[in-house]
Coordinates of N, CA, C and O in Angstrom, one line a residue:
X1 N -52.3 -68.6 -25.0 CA -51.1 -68.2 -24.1 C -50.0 -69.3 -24.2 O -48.9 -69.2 -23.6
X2 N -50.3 -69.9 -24.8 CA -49.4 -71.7 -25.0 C -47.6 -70.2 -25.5 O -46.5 -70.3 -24.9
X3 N -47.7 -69.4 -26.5 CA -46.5 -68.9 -27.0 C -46.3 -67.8 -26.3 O -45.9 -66.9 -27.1
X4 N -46.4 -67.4 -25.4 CA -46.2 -66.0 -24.9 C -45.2 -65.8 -23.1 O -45.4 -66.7 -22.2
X5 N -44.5 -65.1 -22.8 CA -44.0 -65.2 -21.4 C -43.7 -63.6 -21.4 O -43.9 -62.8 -22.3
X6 N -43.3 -63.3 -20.1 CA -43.4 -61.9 -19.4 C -41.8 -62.0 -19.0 O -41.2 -63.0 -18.6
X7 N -41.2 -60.8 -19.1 CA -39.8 -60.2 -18.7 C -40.1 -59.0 -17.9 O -40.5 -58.0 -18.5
X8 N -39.6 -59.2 -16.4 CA -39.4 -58.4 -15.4 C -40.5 -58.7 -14.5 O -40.3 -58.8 -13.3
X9 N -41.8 -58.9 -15.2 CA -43.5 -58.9 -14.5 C -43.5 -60.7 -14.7 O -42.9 -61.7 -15.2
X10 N -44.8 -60.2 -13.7 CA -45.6 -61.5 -13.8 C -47.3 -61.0 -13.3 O -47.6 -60.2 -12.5
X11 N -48.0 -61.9 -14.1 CA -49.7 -62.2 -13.6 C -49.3 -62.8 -12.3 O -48.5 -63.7 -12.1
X12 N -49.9 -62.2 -11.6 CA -50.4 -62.9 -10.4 C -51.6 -64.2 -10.9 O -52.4 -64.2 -11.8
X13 N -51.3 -65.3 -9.8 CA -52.3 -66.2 -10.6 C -52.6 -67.0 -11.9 O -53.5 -67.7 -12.3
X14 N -50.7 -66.2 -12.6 CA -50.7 -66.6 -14.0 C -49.6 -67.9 -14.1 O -49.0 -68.2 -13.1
X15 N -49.6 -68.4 -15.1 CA -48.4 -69.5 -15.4 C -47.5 -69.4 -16.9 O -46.9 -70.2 -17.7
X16 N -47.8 -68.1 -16.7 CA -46.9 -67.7 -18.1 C -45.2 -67.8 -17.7 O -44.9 -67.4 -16.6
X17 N -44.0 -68.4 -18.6 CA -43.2 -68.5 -17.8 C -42.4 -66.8 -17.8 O -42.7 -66.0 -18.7
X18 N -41.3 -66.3 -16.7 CA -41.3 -65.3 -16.4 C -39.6 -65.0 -16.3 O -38.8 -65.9 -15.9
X19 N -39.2 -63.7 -16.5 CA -37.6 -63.5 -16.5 C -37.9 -62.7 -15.6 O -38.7 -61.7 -15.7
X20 N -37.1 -63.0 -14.5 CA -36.6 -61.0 -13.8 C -36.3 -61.5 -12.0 O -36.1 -62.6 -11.5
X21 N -36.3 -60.2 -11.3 CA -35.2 -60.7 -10.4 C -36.5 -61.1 -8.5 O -37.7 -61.1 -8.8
X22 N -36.2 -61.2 -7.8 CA -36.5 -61.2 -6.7 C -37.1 -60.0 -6.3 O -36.2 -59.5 -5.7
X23 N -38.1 -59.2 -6.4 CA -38.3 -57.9 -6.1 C -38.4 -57.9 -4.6 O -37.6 -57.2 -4.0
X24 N -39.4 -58.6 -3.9 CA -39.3 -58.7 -3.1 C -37.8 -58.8 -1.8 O -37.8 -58.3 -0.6
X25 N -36.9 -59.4 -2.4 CA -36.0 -60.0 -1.5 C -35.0 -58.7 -1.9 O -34.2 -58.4 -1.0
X26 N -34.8 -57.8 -3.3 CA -34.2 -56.7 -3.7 C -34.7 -55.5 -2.4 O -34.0 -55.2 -1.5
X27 N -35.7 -55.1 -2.6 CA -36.1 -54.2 -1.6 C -36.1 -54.3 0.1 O -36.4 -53.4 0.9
X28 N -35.6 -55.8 0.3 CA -35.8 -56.2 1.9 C -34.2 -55.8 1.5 O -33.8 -54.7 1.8
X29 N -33.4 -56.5 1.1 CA -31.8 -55.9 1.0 C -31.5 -54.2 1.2 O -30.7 -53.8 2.0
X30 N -32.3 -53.5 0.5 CA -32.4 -52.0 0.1 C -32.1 -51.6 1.6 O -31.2 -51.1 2.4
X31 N -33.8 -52.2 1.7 CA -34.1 -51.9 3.4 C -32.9 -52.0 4.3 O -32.4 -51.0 4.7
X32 N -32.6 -53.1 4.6 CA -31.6 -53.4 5.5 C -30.6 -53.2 5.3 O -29.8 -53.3 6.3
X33 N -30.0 -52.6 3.9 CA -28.7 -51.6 4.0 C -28.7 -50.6 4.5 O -27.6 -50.1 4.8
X34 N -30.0 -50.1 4.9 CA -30.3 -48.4 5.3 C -30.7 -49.0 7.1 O -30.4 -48.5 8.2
X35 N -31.1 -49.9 6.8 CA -31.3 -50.0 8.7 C -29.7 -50.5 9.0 O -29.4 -50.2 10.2
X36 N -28.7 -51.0 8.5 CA -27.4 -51.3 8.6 C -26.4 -50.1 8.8 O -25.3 -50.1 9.4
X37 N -26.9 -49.0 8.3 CA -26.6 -47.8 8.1 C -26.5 -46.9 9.6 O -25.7 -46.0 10.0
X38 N -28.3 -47.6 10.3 CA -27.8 -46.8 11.7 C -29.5 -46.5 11.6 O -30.3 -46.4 12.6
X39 N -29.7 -46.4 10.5 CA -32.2 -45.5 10.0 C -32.6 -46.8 10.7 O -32.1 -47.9 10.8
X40 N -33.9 -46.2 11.3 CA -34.9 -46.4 11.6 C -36.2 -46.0 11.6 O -37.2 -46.5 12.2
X41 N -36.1 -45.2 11.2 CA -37.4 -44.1 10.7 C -37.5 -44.4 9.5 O -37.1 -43.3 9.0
X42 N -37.6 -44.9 8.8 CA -37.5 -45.3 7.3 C -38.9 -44.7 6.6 O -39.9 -44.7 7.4
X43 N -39.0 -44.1 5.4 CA -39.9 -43.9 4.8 C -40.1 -44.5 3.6 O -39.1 -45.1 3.4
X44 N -41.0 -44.8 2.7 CA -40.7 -45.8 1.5 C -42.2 -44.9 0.6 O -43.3 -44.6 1.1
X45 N -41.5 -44.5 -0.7 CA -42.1 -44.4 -1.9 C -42.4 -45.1 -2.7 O -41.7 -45.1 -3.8
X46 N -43.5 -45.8 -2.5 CA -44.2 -46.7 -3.2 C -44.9 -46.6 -4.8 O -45.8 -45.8 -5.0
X47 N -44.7 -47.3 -5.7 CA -45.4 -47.3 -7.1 C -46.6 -47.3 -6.7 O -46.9 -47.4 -5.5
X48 N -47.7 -47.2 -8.1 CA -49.2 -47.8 -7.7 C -49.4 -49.0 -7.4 O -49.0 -49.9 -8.1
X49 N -50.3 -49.2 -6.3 CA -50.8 -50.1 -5.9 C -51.2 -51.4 -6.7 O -51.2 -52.6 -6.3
X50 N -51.7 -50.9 -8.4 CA -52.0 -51.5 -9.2 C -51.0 -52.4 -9.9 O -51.4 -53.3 -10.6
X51 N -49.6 -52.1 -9.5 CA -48.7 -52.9 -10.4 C -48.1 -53.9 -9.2 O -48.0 -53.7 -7.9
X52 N -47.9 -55.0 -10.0 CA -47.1 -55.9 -8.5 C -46.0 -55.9 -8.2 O -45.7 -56.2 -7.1
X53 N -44.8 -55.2 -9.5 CA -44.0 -55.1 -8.8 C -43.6 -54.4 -7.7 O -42.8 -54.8 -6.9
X54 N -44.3 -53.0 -7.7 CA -44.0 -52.1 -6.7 C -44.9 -52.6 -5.5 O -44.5 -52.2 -4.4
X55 N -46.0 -53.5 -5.4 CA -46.7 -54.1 -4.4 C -45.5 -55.4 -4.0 O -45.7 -56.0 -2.9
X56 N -44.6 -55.8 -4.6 CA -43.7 -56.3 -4.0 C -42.3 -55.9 -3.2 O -41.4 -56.4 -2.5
X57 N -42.6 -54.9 -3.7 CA -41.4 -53.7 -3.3 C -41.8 -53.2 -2.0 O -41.1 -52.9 -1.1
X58 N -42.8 -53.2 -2.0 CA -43.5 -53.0 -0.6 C -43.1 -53.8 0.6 O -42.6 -53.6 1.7
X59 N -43.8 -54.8 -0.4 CA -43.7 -56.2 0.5 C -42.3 -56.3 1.5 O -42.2 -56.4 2.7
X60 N -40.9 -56.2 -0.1 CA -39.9 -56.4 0.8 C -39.6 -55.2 1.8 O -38.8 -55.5 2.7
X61 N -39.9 -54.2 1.7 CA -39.8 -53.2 2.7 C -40.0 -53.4 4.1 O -39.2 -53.1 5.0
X62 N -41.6 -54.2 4.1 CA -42.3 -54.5 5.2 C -41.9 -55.2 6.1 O -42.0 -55.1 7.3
X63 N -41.2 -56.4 5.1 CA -40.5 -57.4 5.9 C -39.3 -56.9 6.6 O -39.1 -57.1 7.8
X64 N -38.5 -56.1 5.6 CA -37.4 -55.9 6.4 C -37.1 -54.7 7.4 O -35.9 -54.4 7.7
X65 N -38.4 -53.9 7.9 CA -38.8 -53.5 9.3 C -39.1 -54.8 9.6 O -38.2 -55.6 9.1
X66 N -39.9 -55.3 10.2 CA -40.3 -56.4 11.1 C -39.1 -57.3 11.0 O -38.5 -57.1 12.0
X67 N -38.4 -58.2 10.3 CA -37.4 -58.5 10.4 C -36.1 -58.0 11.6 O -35.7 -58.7 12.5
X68 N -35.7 -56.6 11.4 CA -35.0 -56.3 12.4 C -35.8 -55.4 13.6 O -35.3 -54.4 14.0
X69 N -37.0 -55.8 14.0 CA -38.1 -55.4 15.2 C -38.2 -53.7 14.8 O -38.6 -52.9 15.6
X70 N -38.0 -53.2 13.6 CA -38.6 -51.6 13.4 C -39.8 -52.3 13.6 O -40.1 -53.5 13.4
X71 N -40.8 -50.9 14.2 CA -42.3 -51.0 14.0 C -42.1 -50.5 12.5 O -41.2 -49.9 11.8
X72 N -43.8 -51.1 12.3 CA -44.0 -50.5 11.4 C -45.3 -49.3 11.4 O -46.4 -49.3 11.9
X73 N -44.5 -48.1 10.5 CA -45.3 -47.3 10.6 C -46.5 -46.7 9.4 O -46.7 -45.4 9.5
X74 N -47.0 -47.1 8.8 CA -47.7 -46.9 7.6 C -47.5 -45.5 7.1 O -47.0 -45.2 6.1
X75 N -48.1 -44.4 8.2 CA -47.9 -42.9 7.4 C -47.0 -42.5 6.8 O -46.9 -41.4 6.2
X76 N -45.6 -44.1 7.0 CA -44.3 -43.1 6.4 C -44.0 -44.0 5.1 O -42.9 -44.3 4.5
X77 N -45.4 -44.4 4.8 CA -45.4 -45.0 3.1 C -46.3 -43.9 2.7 O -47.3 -43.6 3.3
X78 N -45.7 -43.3 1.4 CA -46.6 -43.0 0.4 C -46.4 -43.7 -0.7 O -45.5 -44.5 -0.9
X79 N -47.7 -43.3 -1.6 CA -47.9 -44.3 -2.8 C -48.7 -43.2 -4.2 O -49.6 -42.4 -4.1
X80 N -47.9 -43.6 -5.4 CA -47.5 -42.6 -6.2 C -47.2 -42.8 -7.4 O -46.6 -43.8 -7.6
X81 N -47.4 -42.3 -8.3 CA -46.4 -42.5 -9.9 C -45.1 -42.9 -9.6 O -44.5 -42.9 -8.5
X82 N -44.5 -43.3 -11.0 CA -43.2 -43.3 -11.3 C -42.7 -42.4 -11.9 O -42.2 -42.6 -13.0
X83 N -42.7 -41.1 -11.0 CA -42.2 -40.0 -11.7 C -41.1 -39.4 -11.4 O -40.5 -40.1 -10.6
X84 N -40.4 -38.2 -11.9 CA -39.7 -37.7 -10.6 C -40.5 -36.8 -9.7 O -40.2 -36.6 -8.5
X85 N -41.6 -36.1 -10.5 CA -42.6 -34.9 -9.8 C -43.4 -35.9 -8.7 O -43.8 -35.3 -7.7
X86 N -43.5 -36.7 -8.7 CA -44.3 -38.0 -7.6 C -43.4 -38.1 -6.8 O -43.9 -38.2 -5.6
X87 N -41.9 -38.3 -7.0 CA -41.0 -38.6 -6.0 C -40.8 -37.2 -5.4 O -39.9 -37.4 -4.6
X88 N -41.0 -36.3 -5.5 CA -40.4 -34.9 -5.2 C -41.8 -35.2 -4.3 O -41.8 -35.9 -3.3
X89 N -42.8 -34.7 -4.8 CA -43.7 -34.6 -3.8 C -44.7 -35.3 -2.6 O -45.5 -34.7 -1.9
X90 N -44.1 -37.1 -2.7 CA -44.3 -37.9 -1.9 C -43.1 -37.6 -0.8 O -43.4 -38.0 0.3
X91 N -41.9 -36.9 -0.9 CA -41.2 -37.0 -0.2 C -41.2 -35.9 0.7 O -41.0 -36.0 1.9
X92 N -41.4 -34.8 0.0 CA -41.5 -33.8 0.3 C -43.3 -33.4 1.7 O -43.7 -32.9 2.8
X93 N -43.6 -34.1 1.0 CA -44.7 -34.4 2.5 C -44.9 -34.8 3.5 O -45.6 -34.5 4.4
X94 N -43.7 -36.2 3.0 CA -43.8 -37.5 4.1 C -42.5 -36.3 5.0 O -43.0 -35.9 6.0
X95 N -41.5 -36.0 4.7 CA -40.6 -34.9 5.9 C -41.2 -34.2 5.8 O -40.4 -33.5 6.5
X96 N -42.1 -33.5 5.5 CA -42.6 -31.8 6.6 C -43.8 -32.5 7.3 O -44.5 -31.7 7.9
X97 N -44.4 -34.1 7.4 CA -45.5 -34.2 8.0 C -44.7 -35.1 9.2 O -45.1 -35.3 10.3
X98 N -43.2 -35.8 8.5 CA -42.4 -36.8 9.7 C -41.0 -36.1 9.6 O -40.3 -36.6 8.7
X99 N -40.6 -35.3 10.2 CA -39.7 -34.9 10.1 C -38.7 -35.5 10.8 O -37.7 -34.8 10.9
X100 N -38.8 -37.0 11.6 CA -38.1 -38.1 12.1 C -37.6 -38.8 10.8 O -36.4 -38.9 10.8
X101 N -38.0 -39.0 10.0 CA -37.6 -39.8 8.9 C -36.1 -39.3 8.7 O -35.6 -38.1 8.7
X102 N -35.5 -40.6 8.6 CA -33.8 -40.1 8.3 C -33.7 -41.0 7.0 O -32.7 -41.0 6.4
X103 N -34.5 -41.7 6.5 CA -34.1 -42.7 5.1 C -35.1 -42.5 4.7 O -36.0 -41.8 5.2
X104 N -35.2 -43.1 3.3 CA -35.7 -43.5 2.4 C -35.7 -44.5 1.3 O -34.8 -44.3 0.5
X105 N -36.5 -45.4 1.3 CA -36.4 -46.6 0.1 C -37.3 -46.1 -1.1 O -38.5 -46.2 -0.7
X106 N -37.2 -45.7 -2.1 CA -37.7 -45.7 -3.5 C -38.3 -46.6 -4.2 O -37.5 -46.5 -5.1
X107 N -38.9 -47.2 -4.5 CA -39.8 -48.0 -5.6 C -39.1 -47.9 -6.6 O -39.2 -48.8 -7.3
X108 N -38.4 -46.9 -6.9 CA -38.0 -46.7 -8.2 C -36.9 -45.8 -8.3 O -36.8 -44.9 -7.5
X109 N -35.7 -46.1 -9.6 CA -34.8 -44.5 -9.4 C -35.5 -43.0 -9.2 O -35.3 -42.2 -8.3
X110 N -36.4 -42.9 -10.3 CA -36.5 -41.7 -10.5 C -37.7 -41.1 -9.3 O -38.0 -39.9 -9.0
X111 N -38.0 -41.8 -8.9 CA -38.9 -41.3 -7.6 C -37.9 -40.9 -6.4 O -38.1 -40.0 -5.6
X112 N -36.5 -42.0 -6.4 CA -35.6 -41.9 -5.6 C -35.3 -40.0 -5.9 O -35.4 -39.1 -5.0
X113 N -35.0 -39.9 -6.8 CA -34.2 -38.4 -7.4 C -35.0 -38.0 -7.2 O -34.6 -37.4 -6.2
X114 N -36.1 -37.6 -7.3 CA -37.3 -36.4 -7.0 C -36.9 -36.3 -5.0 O -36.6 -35.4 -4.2
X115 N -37.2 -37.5 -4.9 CA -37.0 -37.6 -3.4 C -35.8 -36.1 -3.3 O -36.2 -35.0 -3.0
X116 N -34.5 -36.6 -3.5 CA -33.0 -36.4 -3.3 C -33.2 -34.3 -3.6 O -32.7 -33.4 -3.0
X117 N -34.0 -34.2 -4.7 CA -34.7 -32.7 -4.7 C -35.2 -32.3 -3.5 O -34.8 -31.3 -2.9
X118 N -36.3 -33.0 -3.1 CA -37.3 -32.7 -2.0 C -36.5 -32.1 -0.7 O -36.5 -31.0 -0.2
X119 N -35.7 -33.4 -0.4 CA -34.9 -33.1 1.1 C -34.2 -32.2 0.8 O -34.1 -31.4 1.8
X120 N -33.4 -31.7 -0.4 CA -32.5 -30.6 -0.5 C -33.0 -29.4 -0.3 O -32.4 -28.5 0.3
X121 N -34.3 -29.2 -0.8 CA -34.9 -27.9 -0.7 C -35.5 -28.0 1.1 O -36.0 -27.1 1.8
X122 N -35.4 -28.8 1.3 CA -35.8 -28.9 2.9 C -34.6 -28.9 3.9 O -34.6 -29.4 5.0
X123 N -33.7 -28.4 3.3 CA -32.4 -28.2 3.9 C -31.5 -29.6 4.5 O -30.5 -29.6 5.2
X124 N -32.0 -30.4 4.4 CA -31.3 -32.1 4.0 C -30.6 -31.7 3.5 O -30.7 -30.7 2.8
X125 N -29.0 -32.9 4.3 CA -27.9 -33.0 3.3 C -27.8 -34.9 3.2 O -28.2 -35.6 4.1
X126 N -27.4 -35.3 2.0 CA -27.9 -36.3 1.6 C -26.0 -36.6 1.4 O -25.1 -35.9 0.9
X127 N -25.9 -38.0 2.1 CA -26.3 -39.1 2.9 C -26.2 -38.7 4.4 O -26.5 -39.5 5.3
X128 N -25.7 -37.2 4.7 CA -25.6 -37.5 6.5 C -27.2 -37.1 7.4 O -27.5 -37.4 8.5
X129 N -28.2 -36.0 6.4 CA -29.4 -35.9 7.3 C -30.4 -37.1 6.6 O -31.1 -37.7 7.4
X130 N -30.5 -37.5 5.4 CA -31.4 -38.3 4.6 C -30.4 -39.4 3.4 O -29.8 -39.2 2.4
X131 N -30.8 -40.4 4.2 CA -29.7 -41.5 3.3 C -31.3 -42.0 2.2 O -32.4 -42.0 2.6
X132 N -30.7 -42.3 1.0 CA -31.8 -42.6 -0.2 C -31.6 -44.2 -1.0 O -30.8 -44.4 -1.9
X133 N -32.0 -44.8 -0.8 CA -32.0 -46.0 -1.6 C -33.1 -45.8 -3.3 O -34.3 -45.6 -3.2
X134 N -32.5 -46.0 -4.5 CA -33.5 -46.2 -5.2 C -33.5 -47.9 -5.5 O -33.3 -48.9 -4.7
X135 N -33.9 -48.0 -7.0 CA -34.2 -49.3 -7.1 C -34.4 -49.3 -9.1 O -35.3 -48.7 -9.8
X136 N -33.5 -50.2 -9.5 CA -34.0 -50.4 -11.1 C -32.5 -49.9 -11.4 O -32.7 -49.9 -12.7
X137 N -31.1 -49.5 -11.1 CA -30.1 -48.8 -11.5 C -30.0 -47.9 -13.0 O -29.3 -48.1 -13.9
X138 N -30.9 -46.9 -12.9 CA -31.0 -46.5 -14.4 C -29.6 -45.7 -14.5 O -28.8 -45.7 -13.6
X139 N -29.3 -45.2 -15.6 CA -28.2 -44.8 -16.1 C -28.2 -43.5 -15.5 O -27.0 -43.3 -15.1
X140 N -29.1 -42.3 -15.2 CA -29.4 -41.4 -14.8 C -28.7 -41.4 -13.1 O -28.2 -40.4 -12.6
X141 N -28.6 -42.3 -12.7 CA -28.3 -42.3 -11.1 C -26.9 -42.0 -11.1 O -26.6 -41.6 -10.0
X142 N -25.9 -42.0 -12.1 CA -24.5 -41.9 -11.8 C -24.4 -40.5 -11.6 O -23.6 -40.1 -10.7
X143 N -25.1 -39.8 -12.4 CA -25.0 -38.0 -12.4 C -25.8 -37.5 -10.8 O -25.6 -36.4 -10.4
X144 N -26.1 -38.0 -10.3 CA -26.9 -37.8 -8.9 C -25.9 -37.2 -8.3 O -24.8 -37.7 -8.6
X145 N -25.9 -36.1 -7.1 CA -25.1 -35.4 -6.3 C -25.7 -36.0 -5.2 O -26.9 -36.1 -5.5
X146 N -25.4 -36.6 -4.0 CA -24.3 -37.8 -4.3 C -25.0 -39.0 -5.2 O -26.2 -39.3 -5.2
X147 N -24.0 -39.8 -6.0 CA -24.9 -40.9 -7.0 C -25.8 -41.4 -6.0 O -25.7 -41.1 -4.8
X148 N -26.3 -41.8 -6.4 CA -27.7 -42.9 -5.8 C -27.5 -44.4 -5.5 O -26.9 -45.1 -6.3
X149 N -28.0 -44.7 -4.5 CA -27.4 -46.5 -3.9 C -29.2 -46.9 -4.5 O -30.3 -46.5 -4.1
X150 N -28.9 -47.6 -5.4 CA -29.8 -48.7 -5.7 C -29.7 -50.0 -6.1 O -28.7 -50.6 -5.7
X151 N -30.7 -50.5 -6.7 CA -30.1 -51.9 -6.7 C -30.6 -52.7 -8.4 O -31.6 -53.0 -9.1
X152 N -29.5 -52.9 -8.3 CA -29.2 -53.2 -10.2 C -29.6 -54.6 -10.6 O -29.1 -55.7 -10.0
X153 N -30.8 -54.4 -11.9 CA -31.0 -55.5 -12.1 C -30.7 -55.7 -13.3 O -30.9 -54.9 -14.2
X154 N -30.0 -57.0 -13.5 CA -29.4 -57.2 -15.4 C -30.5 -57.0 -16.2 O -31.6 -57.4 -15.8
X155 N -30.4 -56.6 -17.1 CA -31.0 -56.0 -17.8 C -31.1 -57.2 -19.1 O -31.9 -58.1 -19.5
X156 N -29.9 -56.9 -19.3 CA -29.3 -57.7 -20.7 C -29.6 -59.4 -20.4 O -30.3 -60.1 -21.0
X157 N -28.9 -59.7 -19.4 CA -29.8 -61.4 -19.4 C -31.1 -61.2 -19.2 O -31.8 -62.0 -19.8
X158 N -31.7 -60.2 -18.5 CA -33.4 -60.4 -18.4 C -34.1 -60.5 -19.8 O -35.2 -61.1 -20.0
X159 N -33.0 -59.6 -21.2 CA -33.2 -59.9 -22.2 C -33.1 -61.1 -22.8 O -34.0 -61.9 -23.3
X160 N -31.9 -61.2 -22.8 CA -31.1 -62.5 -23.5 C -32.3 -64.2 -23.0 O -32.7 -65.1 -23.8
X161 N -32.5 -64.1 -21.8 CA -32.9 -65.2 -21.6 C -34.4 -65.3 -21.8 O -34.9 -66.4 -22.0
X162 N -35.1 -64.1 -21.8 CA -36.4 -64.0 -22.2 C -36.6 -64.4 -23.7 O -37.6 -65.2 -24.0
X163 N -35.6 -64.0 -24.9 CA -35.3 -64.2 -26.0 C -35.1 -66.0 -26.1 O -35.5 -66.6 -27.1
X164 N -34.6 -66.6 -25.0 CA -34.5 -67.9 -25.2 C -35.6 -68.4 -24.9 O -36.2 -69.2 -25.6
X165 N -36.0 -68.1 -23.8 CA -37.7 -68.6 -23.7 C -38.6 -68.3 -24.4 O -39.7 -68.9 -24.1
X166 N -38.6 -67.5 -25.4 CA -39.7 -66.9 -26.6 C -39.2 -68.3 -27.9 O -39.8 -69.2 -28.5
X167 N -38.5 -68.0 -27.8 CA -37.6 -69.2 -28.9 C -37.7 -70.5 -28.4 O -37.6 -71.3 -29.3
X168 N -37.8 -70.9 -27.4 CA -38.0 -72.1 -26.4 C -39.8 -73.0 -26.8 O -40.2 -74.2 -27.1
X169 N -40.6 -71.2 -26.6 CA -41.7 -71.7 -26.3 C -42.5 -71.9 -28.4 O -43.3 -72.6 -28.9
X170 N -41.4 -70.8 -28.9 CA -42.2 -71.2 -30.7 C -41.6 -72.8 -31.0 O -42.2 -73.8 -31.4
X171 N -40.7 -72.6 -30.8 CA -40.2 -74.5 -31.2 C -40.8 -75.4 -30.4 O -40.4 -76.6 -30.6
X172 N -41.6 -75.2 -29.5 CA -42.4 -76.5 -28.7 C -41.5 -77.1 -27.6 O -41.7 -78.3 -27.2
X173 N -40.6 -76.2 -27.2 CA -39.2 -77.0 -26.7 C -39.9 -76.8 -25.1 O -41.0 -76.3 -25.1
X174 N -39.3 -77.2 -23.9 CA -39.5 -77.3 -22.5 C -39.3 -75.9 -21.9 O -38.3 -75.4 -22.3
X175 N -40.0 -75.3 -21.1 CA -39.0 -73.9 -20.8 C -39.8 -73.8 -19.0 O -40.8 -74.1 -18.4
X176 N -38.3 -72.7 -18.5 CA -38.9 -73.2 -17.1 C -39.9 -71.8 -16.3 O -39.6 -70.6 -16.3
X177 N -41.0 -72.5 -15.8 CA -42.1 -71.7 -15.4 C -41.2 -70.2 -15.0 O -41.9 -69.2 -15.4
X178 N -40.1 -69.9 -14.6 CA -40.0 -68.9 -13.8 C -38.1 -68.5 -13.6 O -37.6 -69.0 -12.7
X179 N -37.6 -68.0 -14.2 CA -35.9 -68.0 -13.9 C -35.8 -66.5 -13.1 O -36.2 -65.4 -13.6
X180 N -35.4 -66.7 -12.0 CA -34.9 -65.5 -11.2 C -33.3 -65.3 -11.6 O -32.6 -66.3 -11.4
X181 N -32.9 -64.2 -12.2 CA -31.7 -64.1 -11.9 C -31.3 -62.8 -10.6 O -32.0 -62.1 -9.8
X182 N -30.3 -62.9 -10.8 CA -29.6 -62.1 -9.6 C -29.4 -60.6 -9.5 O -29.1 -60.1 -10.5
X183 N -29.5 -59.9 -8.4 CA -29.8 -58.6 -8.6 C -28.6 -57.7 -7.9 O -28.2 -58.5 -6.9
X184 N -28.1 -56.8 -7.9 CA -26.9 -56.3 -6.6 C -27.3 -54.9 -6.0 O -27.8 -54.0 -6.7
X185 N -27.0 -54.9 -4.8 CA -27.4 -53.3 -4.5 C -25.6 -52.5 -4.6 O -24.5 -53.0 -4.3
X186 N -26.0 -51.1 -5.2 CA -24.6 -50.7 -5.6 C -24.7 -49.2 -5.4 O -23.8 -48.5 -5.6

């Protein structure tokens, strides 16, 4: 493991060094643009449990109910692929089982957009009955009726600098356990 590091992920428990952004502190932002918005009924479509980043995505979700005193309500997480058929149909259950829910945070874009299906066919109008946060800014979000508020992570430095830490770690040179760069919601 002496030559090796991770871009975007990390081992839990590991010390490999690592590129990519705050996931946690990205999705407490998410959150709290949508509770800034006026939501409190928040719903959140969760990745598999098995990956950490979307278990951090969680995380910041959770915080940012309890942060501004939302309860929290567990039934109005589902957990799911990264699909868009996962996002359609996590969404699509969590409003016909909570039909309080006025938001939504995504794990992901394209779970976001399955979502943004869901509520439409449930007669949602998106942003005034169901406001949608995704997450990851893919390129697909610009074409979204209305685009999609997510939150963009560089891509290109997560490259660039991973590239220098690969190159860091074959020359024997110093490199640092962990570089967060910066992420924006847009």
């Amino acid at each position: 493991y002496k030559r090796q590091g991770i871009a975007c992920q990390y081992l839990e428990n590991g010390s490999l060094p690592n590129v990519a952004i705050d996931n946690i502190a990205a999705a407490k932002d998410a959150v709290a643009h949508l509770i800034s918005l006026g939501h409190k009924r928040i719903g959140c479509l969760a990745g598999p449990a098995s990956n950490v980043l979307y278990r951090d995505r969680l995380t910041g979700y959770l915080r940012a109910l309890t942060d501004h005193a939302i309860p929290v309500n567990m039934e109005y997480v589902s957990y799911g692929d990264s699909t868009f058929q996962s996002g359609y149909e996590m969404a699509r259950e969590l409003l016909q089982a909570h039909p309080e829910i006025t938001a939504v945070f995504a794990s992901g874009d394209v779970m976001a957009i399955g979502s943004m299906k869901a509520a439409k066919e449930l007669g949602r109008r998106i942003p005034q009955d169901y406001a949608v946060v995704g997450f990851d800014d893919l390129d697909i979000t610009q074409f979204c009726d209305p685009p999609l508020t997510t939150i963009h992570q560089p891509m290109f430095e997560i490259g660039k600098y991973s590239m220098q830490t690969l190159l860091d770690l074959i020359n024997g040179n110093p490199t640092q356990n962990q570089r967060l760069l910066e992420y924006q919601l847009i």
